[in-house]
């Protein structure tokens, strides 16, 4: 099994699409946000060269194990974040979902909408379980997981690394295909 190359998903307010070179400035700008610098390991090193490599190559490679979407709010026509499935294990039917949202796209429930759409896509591809890992203290991300229907399962001690190298505990959330909430309006193109 593998994820589809070049696929887009649409919801009522979002276009989830492959990253493109036009997203480089938005990615670099988002990486300078204090919340991104606090939680995203890659953000402090982000620059135009790295962002271009991600948007044109890295985000598109390895469809057997991952798929990455740019989150584009339909009303804004710019990249407002990223969401994807990674570490897919087709034998066991599980993958991990991850996301980030730029400050200009926050506070409207957009990432919850994106999580629901990408989760539905993953289950449609044959996954049985989707996991979501959040650093302890990242309360906004925990709320997204809960609103999207994920159940808190455990804390993985010192399983993550924050910018600057500090170890952090990770809260594991998971959603089973059998417990998936409806994702109204999600369409695949």
XYZ file of N, CA and C in Angstrom:
567
model
N 0.842 -1.187 0.000
C 0.000 0.000 0.000
C 0.888 1.251 0.000
N 0.272 2.330 -0.469
C 0.946 3.620 -0.438
C -0.083 4.734 -0.551
N 0.353 5.928 -0.197
C -0.501 7.095 -0.321
C -0.472 7.578 -1.765
N -1.481 8.342 -2.141
C -1.596 8.851 -3.510
C -0.697 10.067 -3.705
N 0.042 10.073 -4.798
C 0.861 11.250 -5.132
C -0.025 12.323 -5.753
N 0.209 13.575 -5.378
C -0.463 14.697 -6.023
C -1.928 14.872 -5.684
N -2.414 14.174 -4.688
C -3.831 14.247 -4.333
C -4.144 15.534 -3.596
N -5.360 16.030 -3.767
C -5.848 17.151 -2.975
C -7.128 16.717 -2.264
N -7.331 17.272 -1.093
C -8.556 17.067 -0.333
C -9.190 18.433 -0.139
N -10.496 18.485 -0.182
C -11.176 19.743 0.080
C -12.208 19.545 1.179
N -12.347 20.575 1.980
C -13.392 20.618 3.000
C -14.173 21.904 2.751
N -15.076 22.194 3.624
C -15.893 23.394 3.458
C -15.032 24.661 3.376
N -13.938 24.709 4.155
C -13.131 25.928 4.214
C -11.683 25.764 3.789
N -11.284 24.555 3.398
C -9.861 24.289 3.147
C -9.612 23.564 1.844
N -8.458 23.865 1.288
C -7.868 23.052 0.236
C -6.604 22.450 0.843
N -6.540 21.132 0.907
C -5.346 20.428 1.376
C -4.688 19.896 0.117
N -3.541 20.448 -0.210
C -2.920 20.203 -1.514
C -1.427 19.944 -1.356
N -0.810 19.428 -2.428
C 0.647 19.264 -2.367
C 1.346 20.623 -2.200
N 2.439 20.615 -1.480
C 3.253 21.823 -1.358
C 3.843 22.180 -2.713
N 4.059 23.493 -2.922
C 4.649 23.998 -4.163
C 5.643 25.103 -3.808
N 6.459 25.455 -4.770
C 7.470 26.482 -4.518
C 6.863 27.801 -4.057
N 5.653 28.116 -4.475
C 5.006 29.370 -4.050
C 4.761 29.431 -2.539
N 4.863 28.280 -1.851
C 4.637 28.229 -0.410
C 5.868 28.590 0.410
N 7.017 28.720 -0.225
C 8.269 28.969 0.489
C 8.186 30.202 1.396
N 7.744 31.371 0.900
C 7.704 32.542 1.796
C 6.797 32.346 3.014
N 5.650 31.691 2.822
C 4.741 31.462 3.946
C 5.357 30.512 4.963
N 6.073 29.509 4.505
C 6.723 28.562 5.401
C 7.811 29.255 6.224
N 8.631 30.059 5.570
C 9.699 30.779 6.275
C 9.105 31.758 7.286
N 8.055 32.473 6.892
C 7.417 33.425 7.810
C 6.820 32.704 9.020
N 6.130 31.598 8.787
C 5.510 30.850 9.887
C 6.557 30.348 10.877
N 7.713 29.954 10.378
C 8.769 29.405 11.235
C 9.314 30.433 12.227
N 9.079 31.703 11.999
C 9.571 32.760 12.893
C 8.603 33.041 14.044
N 7.429 32.457 14.016
C 6.422 32.662 15.049
C 6.901 32.063 16.369
N 6.707 32.759 17.499
C 7.164 32.232 18.797
C 6.618 30.842 19.132
N 5.374 30.559 18.795
C 4.824 29.231 19.094
C 5.489 28.150 18.241
N 5.773 28.460 16.998
C 6.478 27.506 16.137
C 7.890 27.267 16.680
N 8.550 28.330 17.074
C 9.904 28.214 17.611
C 9.929 27.459 18.937
N 8.811 27.448 19.640
C 8.735 26.738 20.922
C 8.540 25.230 20.712
N 7.703 24.826 19.733
C 7.289 23.437 19.624
C 7.847 22.678 18.424
N 8.162 23.343 17.336
C 8.571 22.657 16.107
C 10.094 22.583 16.010
N 10.615 21.385 16.082
C 12.064 21.169 16.103
C 12.759 21.783 14.890
N 12.100 21.784 13.749
C 12.699 22.281 12.512
C 12.678 23.809 12.389
N 11.783 24.484 13.126
C 11.552 25.918 12.911
C 12.795 26.801 13.100
N 13.604 26.623 14.142
C 14.744 27.530 14.312
C 15.750 27.502 13.156
N 15.837 26.387 12.450
C 16.791 26.284 11.340
C 16.172 26.633 9.986
N 14.875 26.951 9.962
C 14.208 27.177 8.680
C 14.751 28.410 7.982
N 14.982 28.275 6.685
C 15.405 29.379 5.845
C 14.870 29.123 4.440
N 15.117 30.023 3.528
C 14.562 29.899 2.171
C 15.050 28.627 1.492
N 16.323 28.309 1.609
C 16.852 27.107 0.955
C 16.188 25.843 1.486
N 16.101 25.726 2.803
C 15.478 24.542 3.415
C 13.993 24.473 3.080
N 13.309 25.610 3.121
C 11.881 25.636 2.801
C 11.642 25.232 1.353
N 12.480 25.691 0.437
C 12.338 25.315 -0.979
C 12.543 23.813 -1.151
N 13.533 23.256 -0.478
C 13.786 21.810 -0.547
C 12.568 21.036 -0.034
N 11.997 21.500 1.076
C 10.814 20.837 1.624
C 9.638 20.947 0.652
N 9.342 22.150 0.188
C 8.154 22.373 -0.639
C 8.226 21.686 -2.001
N 9.422 21.535 -2.546
C 9.539 20.974 -3.896
C 9.979 19.509 -3.922
N 10.556 19.005 -2.831
C 11.046 17.632 -2.842
C 10.605 16.825 -1.622
N 11.072 17.222 -0.443
C 10.878 16.421 0.764
C 9.414 16.128 1.044
N 8.544 17.109 0.848
C 7.120 16.915 1.132
C 6.471 15.910 0.185
N 7.150 15.578 -0.912
C 6.557 14.714 -1.932
C 7.174 13.326 -1.994
N 8.287 13.119 -1.317
C 8.951 11.820 -1.444
C 8.383 10.795 -0.469
N 8.645 9.555 -0.725
C 8.296 8.423 0.141
C 6.794 8.226 0.361
N 5.999 8.122 -0.724
C 4.548 7.941 -0.553
C 4.169 6.604 0.079
N 5.106 5.696 0.222
C 4.802 4.443 0.913
C 4.637 4.676 2.413
N 5.353 5.683 2.934
C 5.350 5.896 4.382
C 4.760 7.227 4.829
N 4.565 8.182 3.904
C 4.050 9.483 4.330
C 3.356 10.217 3.194
N 2.486 11.125 3.589
C 1.864 12.080 2.669
C 1.763 13.400 3.414
N 2.082 14.485 2.732
C 2.096 15.801 3.355
C 1.271 16.760 2.518
N 0.424 17.533 3.184
C -0.432 18.511 2.518
C -0.138 19.907 3.037
N -0.192 20.890 2.138
C -0.244 22.289 2.547
C -1.693 22.571 2.924
N -1.894 23.283 4.022
C -3.234 23.694 4.437
C -3.470 25.092 3.868
N -4.412 25.192 2.946
C -4.711 26.485 2.333
C -6.158 26.869 2.643
N -6.363 27.842 3.513
C -7.732 28.326 3.725
C -8.261 28.906 2.406
N -9.430 28.463 1.989
C -9.965 28.863 0.692
C -10.121 30.374 0.569
N -10.433 31.041 1.658
C -10.638 32.487 1.625
C -9.340 33.268 1.499
N -8.192 32.618 1.713
C -6.931 33.360 1.766
C -5.961 33.052 0.644
N -6.070 31.913 0.000
C -5.210 31.552 -1.129
C -3.724 31.648 -0.800
N -3.361 31.199 0.397
C -1.960 31.113 0.773
C -1.802 29.948 1.730
N -0.583 29.464 1.866
C -0.310 28.341 2.754
C -0.428 28.807 4.200
N -1.313 28.145 4.942
C -1.510 28.485 6.336
C -0.990 27.431 7.284
N -0.384 26.362 6.731
C 0.134 25.311 7.598
C 0.415 24.049 6.835
N 0.632 22.985 7.584
C 0.958 21.685 7.015
C 0.286 20.602 7.840
N -0.103 19.535 7.173
C -0.661 18.373 7.847
C -0.297 17.149 7.036
N -0.073 16.053 7.714
C 0.239 14.840 6.973
C 0.209 13.599 7.828
N 0.257 12.504 7.141
C 0.389 11.195 7.773
C 1.815 10.738 7.536
N 2.431 10.172 8.546
C 3.820 9.723 8.445
C 4.001 8.421 9.201
N 5.139 7.818 8.999
C 5.468 6.555 9.665
C 4.389 5.493 9.450
N 3.843 5.458 8.244
C 2.794 4.478 7.951
C 3.360 3.071 8.034
N 2.663 2.222 8.727
C 2.986 0.803 8.832
C 1.760 0.059 8.322
N 1.825 -0.329 7.053
C 0.665 -0.938 6.400
C 0.393 -2.339 6.933
N 1.402 -3.019 7.438
C 1.189 -4.351 8.006
C 0.259 -4.276 9.208
N 0.484 -3.291 10.064
C -0.328 -3.138 11.269
C -1.463 -2.130 11.085
N -1.493 -1.441 9.946
C -2.582 -0.508 9.666
C -2.576 0.740 10.511
N -1.380 1.275 10.778
C -1.326 2.480 11.598
C -0.359 3.508 11.003
N -0.604 4.761 11.366
C 0.259 5.869 10.961
C 0.121 6.961 12.017
N 0.989 7.953 11.928
C 0.957 9.098 12.837
C 0.568 10.335 12.048
N -0.313 11.146 12.599
C -0.685 12.402 11.967
C 0.057 13.535 12.678
N 0.495 14.502 11.914
C 1.174 15.663 12.476
C 0.745 16.911 11.731
N 0.849 18.056 12.383
C 0.392 19.295 11.772
C 1.040 20.488 12.451
N 0.984 21.605 11.763
C 1.292 22.904 12.357
C 0.456 23.942 11.622
N 0.204 25.040 12.280
C -0.596 26.095 11.680
C 0.076 27.436 11.924
N 0.142 28.244 10.883
C 0.735 29.573 10.975
C -0.164 30.488 11.816
N 0.419 31.514 12.429
C -0.381 32.381 13.296
C -1.562 33.024 12.584
N -1.443 33.341 11.304
C -2.530 34.000 10.583
C -3.706 33.061 10.285
N -3.542 31.761 10.539
C -4.618 30.800 10.264
C -5.215 30.206 11.548
N -4.703 30.594 12.694
C -5.139 29.994 13.955
C -6.446 30.599 14.476
N -7.059 29.847 15.403
C -8.205 30.362 16.135
C -9.543 30.223 15.434
N -9.595 29.461 14.332
C -10.858 29.322 13.589
C -11.277 27.869 13.416
N -10.562 26.947 14.061
C -10.906 25.536 13.924
C -10.449 24.904 12.622
N -9.571 25.571 11.898
C -9.128 25.055 10.598
C -8.302 23.779 10.727
N -7.415 23.719 11.715
C -6.578 22.532 11.831
C -7.414 21.326 12.267
N -8.434 21.532 13.086
C -9.318 20.425 13.452
C -10.020 19.899 12.206
N -10.482 20.802 11.359
C -11.122 20.423 10.092
C -10.149 19.639 9.212
N -8.904 20.087 9.164
C -7.888 19.393 8.367
C -7.583 18.018 8.941
N -7.481 17.910 10.272
C -7.209 16.617 10.909
C -8.316 15.625 10.560
N -9.550 16.064 10.632
C -10.668 15.165 10.306
C -10.597 14.693 8.856
N -10.288 15.590 7.935
C -10.230 15.224 6.524
C -9.080 14.258 6.233
N -7.908 14.527 6.788
C -6.749 13.671 6.527
C -6.916 12.313 7.220
N -7.514 12.320 8.387
C -7.800 11.060 9.069
C -8.761 10.209 8.241
N -9.812 10.817 7.725
C -10.764 10.090 6.871
C -10.062 9.534 5.633
N -9.180 10.331 5.041
C -8.407 9.854 3.894
C -7.573 8.637 4.281
N -6.866 8.708 5.414
C -6.030 7.589 5.855
C -6.838 6.321 6.088
N -7.989 6.463 6.724
C -8.835 5.288 6.940
C -9.339 4.740 5.606
N -9.622 5.619 4.658
C -10.042 5.191 3.328
C -8.961 4.432 2.575
N -7.715 4.699 2.909
C -6.586 3.991 2.281
C -6.320 2.642 2.944
N -6.999 2.352 4.053
C -6.843 1.061 4.701
C -6.218 1.084 6.079
N -5.907 2.276 6.595
C -5.373 2.344 7.946
C -6.468 2.004 8.955
N -6.069 1.445 10.062
C -6.991 1.080 11.136
C -6.852 2.020 12.338
N -5.642 2.549 12.543
C -5.343 3.365 13.729
C -4.448 4.526 13.302
N -4.820 5.725 13.758
C -3.994 6.900 13.508
C -3.636 7.511 14.855
N -2.342 7.691 15.067
C -1.824 8.217 16.325
C -1.422 9.673 16.150
N -1.465 10.412 17.246
C -1.126 11.822 17.248
C -0.316 12.073 18.517
N 0.897 12.580 18.379
C 1.776 12.832 19.518
C 1.915 14.325 19.740
N 1.735 14.751 20.999
C 1.773 16.170 21.348
C 2.693 16.360 22.548
N 3.570 17.344 22.471
C 4.419 17.662 23.622
C 3.566 18.082 24.807
N 3.912 17.572 25.993
C 3.231 17.995 27.206
C 3.395 19.511 27.319
N 2.311 20.192 27.591
C 2.324 21.651 27.673
C 1.783 22.326 26.434
N 1.707 21.617 25.322
C 1.150 22.190 24.093
C -0.365 21.990 24.129
N -1.000 22.792 24.966
C -2.429 22.637 25.230
C -3.293 22.861 23.995
N -2.920 23.793 23.139
C -3.714 24.053 21.934
C -3.756 22.815 21.039
N -2.631 22.149 20.888
C -2.589 20.958 20.067
C -3.359 19.802 20.704
N -3.333 19.709 22.014
C -4.138 18.690 22.705
C -5.626 18.925 22.468
N -6.042 20.187 22.490
C -7.459 20.499 22.234
C -7.852 20.122 20.808
N -6.971 20.334 19.853
C -7.250 19.925 18.470
C -7.485 18.422 18.415
N -6.605 17.657 19.029
C -6.741 16.199 19.024
C -8.091 15.781 19.593
N -8.461 16.362 20.707
C -9.728 16.000 21.349
C -10.925 16.406 20.502
N -10.892 17.613 19.919
C -12.008 18.058 19.078
C -12.144 17.197 17.827
N -11.046 16.637 17.354
C -11.079 15.785 16.165
C -11.493 14.355 16.488
N -11.736 14.064 17.770
C -12.231 12.746 18.149
C -11.179 11.769 18.631
N -9.933 12.209 18.744
C -8.867 11.335 19.218
C -9.001 11.133 20.724
N -8.613 9.958 21.181
C -8.643 9.633 22.608
C -7.230 9.685 23.178
N -7.092 10.308 24.324
C -5.798 10.340 25.020
C -5.528 8.946 25.573
N -4.349 8.406 25.285
C -4.028 7.052 25.714
C -2.937 6.976 26.769
N -1.872 7.754 26.617
C -0.752 7.615 27.546
C 0.206 8.780 27.390
N 1.194 8.816 28.254
C 2.294 9.769 28.139
C 3.567 8.963 27.905
N 4.282 9.311 26.858
C 5.562 8.674 26.541
C 6.660 9.549 27.131
N 7.311 9.038 28.150
C 8.294 9.835 28.881
C 9.527 10.136 28.042
N 9.860 11.438 27.962
C 11.047 11.938 27.266
C 11.178 11.362 25.855
N 10.064 11.223 25.160
C 10.063 10.645 23.816
C 10.237 11.687 22.720
N 10.203 12.956 23.067
C 10.349 14.011 22.075
C 11.491 14.941 22.411
N 11.828 15.775 21.425
C 12.883 16.770 21.599
C 12.328 18.116 21.144
N 12.555 19.124 21.941
C 12.130 20.482 21.613
C 13.286 21.256 20.983
N 12.979 22.367 20.297
C 14.065 23.216 19.822
C 14.989 23.570 20.989
N 16.248 23.529 20.757
C 17.232 23.763 21.816
C 17.726 22.474 22.440
N 17.079 21.356 22.130
C 17.562 20.057 22.570
C 16.950 19.486 23.831
N 16.074 20.223 24.500
C 15.460 19.701 25.728
C 14.531 18.531 25.398
N 14.584 17.520 26.229
C 13.674 16.369 26.104
C 12.302 16.771 26.624
N 11.256 16.197 26.013
C 9.893 16.461 26.450
C 9.082 15.170 26.447
N 8.155 15.075 27.376
C 7.205 13.972 27.354
C 6.201 14.238 26.241
N 5.707 13.171 25.636
C 4.711 13.284 24.583
C 3.424 12.605 25.023
N 2.309 13.289 24.823
C 1.004 12.696 25.067
C 0.606 11.975 23.781
N 0.238 10.699 23.908
C -0.220 9.956 22.741
C -1.740 9.946 22.719
N -2.266 10.414 21.605
C -3.691 10.317 21.305
C -3.821 9.330 20.150
N -4.976 8.696 20.017
C -5.206 7.806 18.883
C -6.677 7.809 18.522
N -6.918 7.524 17.256
C -8.275 7.370 16.749
C -8.316 6.078 15.956
N -9.303 5.259 16.247
C -9.505 4.009 15.522
C -10.523 4.228 14.422
N -10.365 3.496 13.336
C -11.294 3.620 12.221
C -12.731 3.395 12.691
N -12.923 2.460 13.588
C -14.266 2.141 14.078
C -14.865 3.254 14.929
N -14.060 4.196 15.402
C -14.535 5.280 16.248
C -14.477 6.633 15.552
N -14.194 6.641 14.251
C -13.995 7.887 13.513
C -15.275 8.705 13.475
N -15.174 9.995 13.878
C -16.326 10.874 13.724
C -16.504 11.232 12.246
N -17.673 11.651 11.882
C -17.918 12.064 10.489
C -17.040 13.249 10.148
N -16.593 13.281 8.904
C -15.823 14.408 8.381
C -16.643 15.041 7.259
N -17.686 15.802 7.600
C -18.590 16.305 6.575
C -17.890 17.211 5.577
N -18.250 17.043 4.343
C -17.755 17.920 3.306
C -16.374 17.601 2.773
N -15.707 16.569 3.260
C -14.384 16.244 2.763
C -14.508 15.553 1.422
N -13.814 16.053 0.421
C -13.823 15.456 -0.902
C -12.398 15.263 -1.365
N -12.179 14.221 -2.143
C -10.847 13.903 -2.665
C -10.815 14.207 -4.147
N -9.744 14.849 -4.572
C -9.564 15.124 -6.010
C -8.231 14.607 -6.465
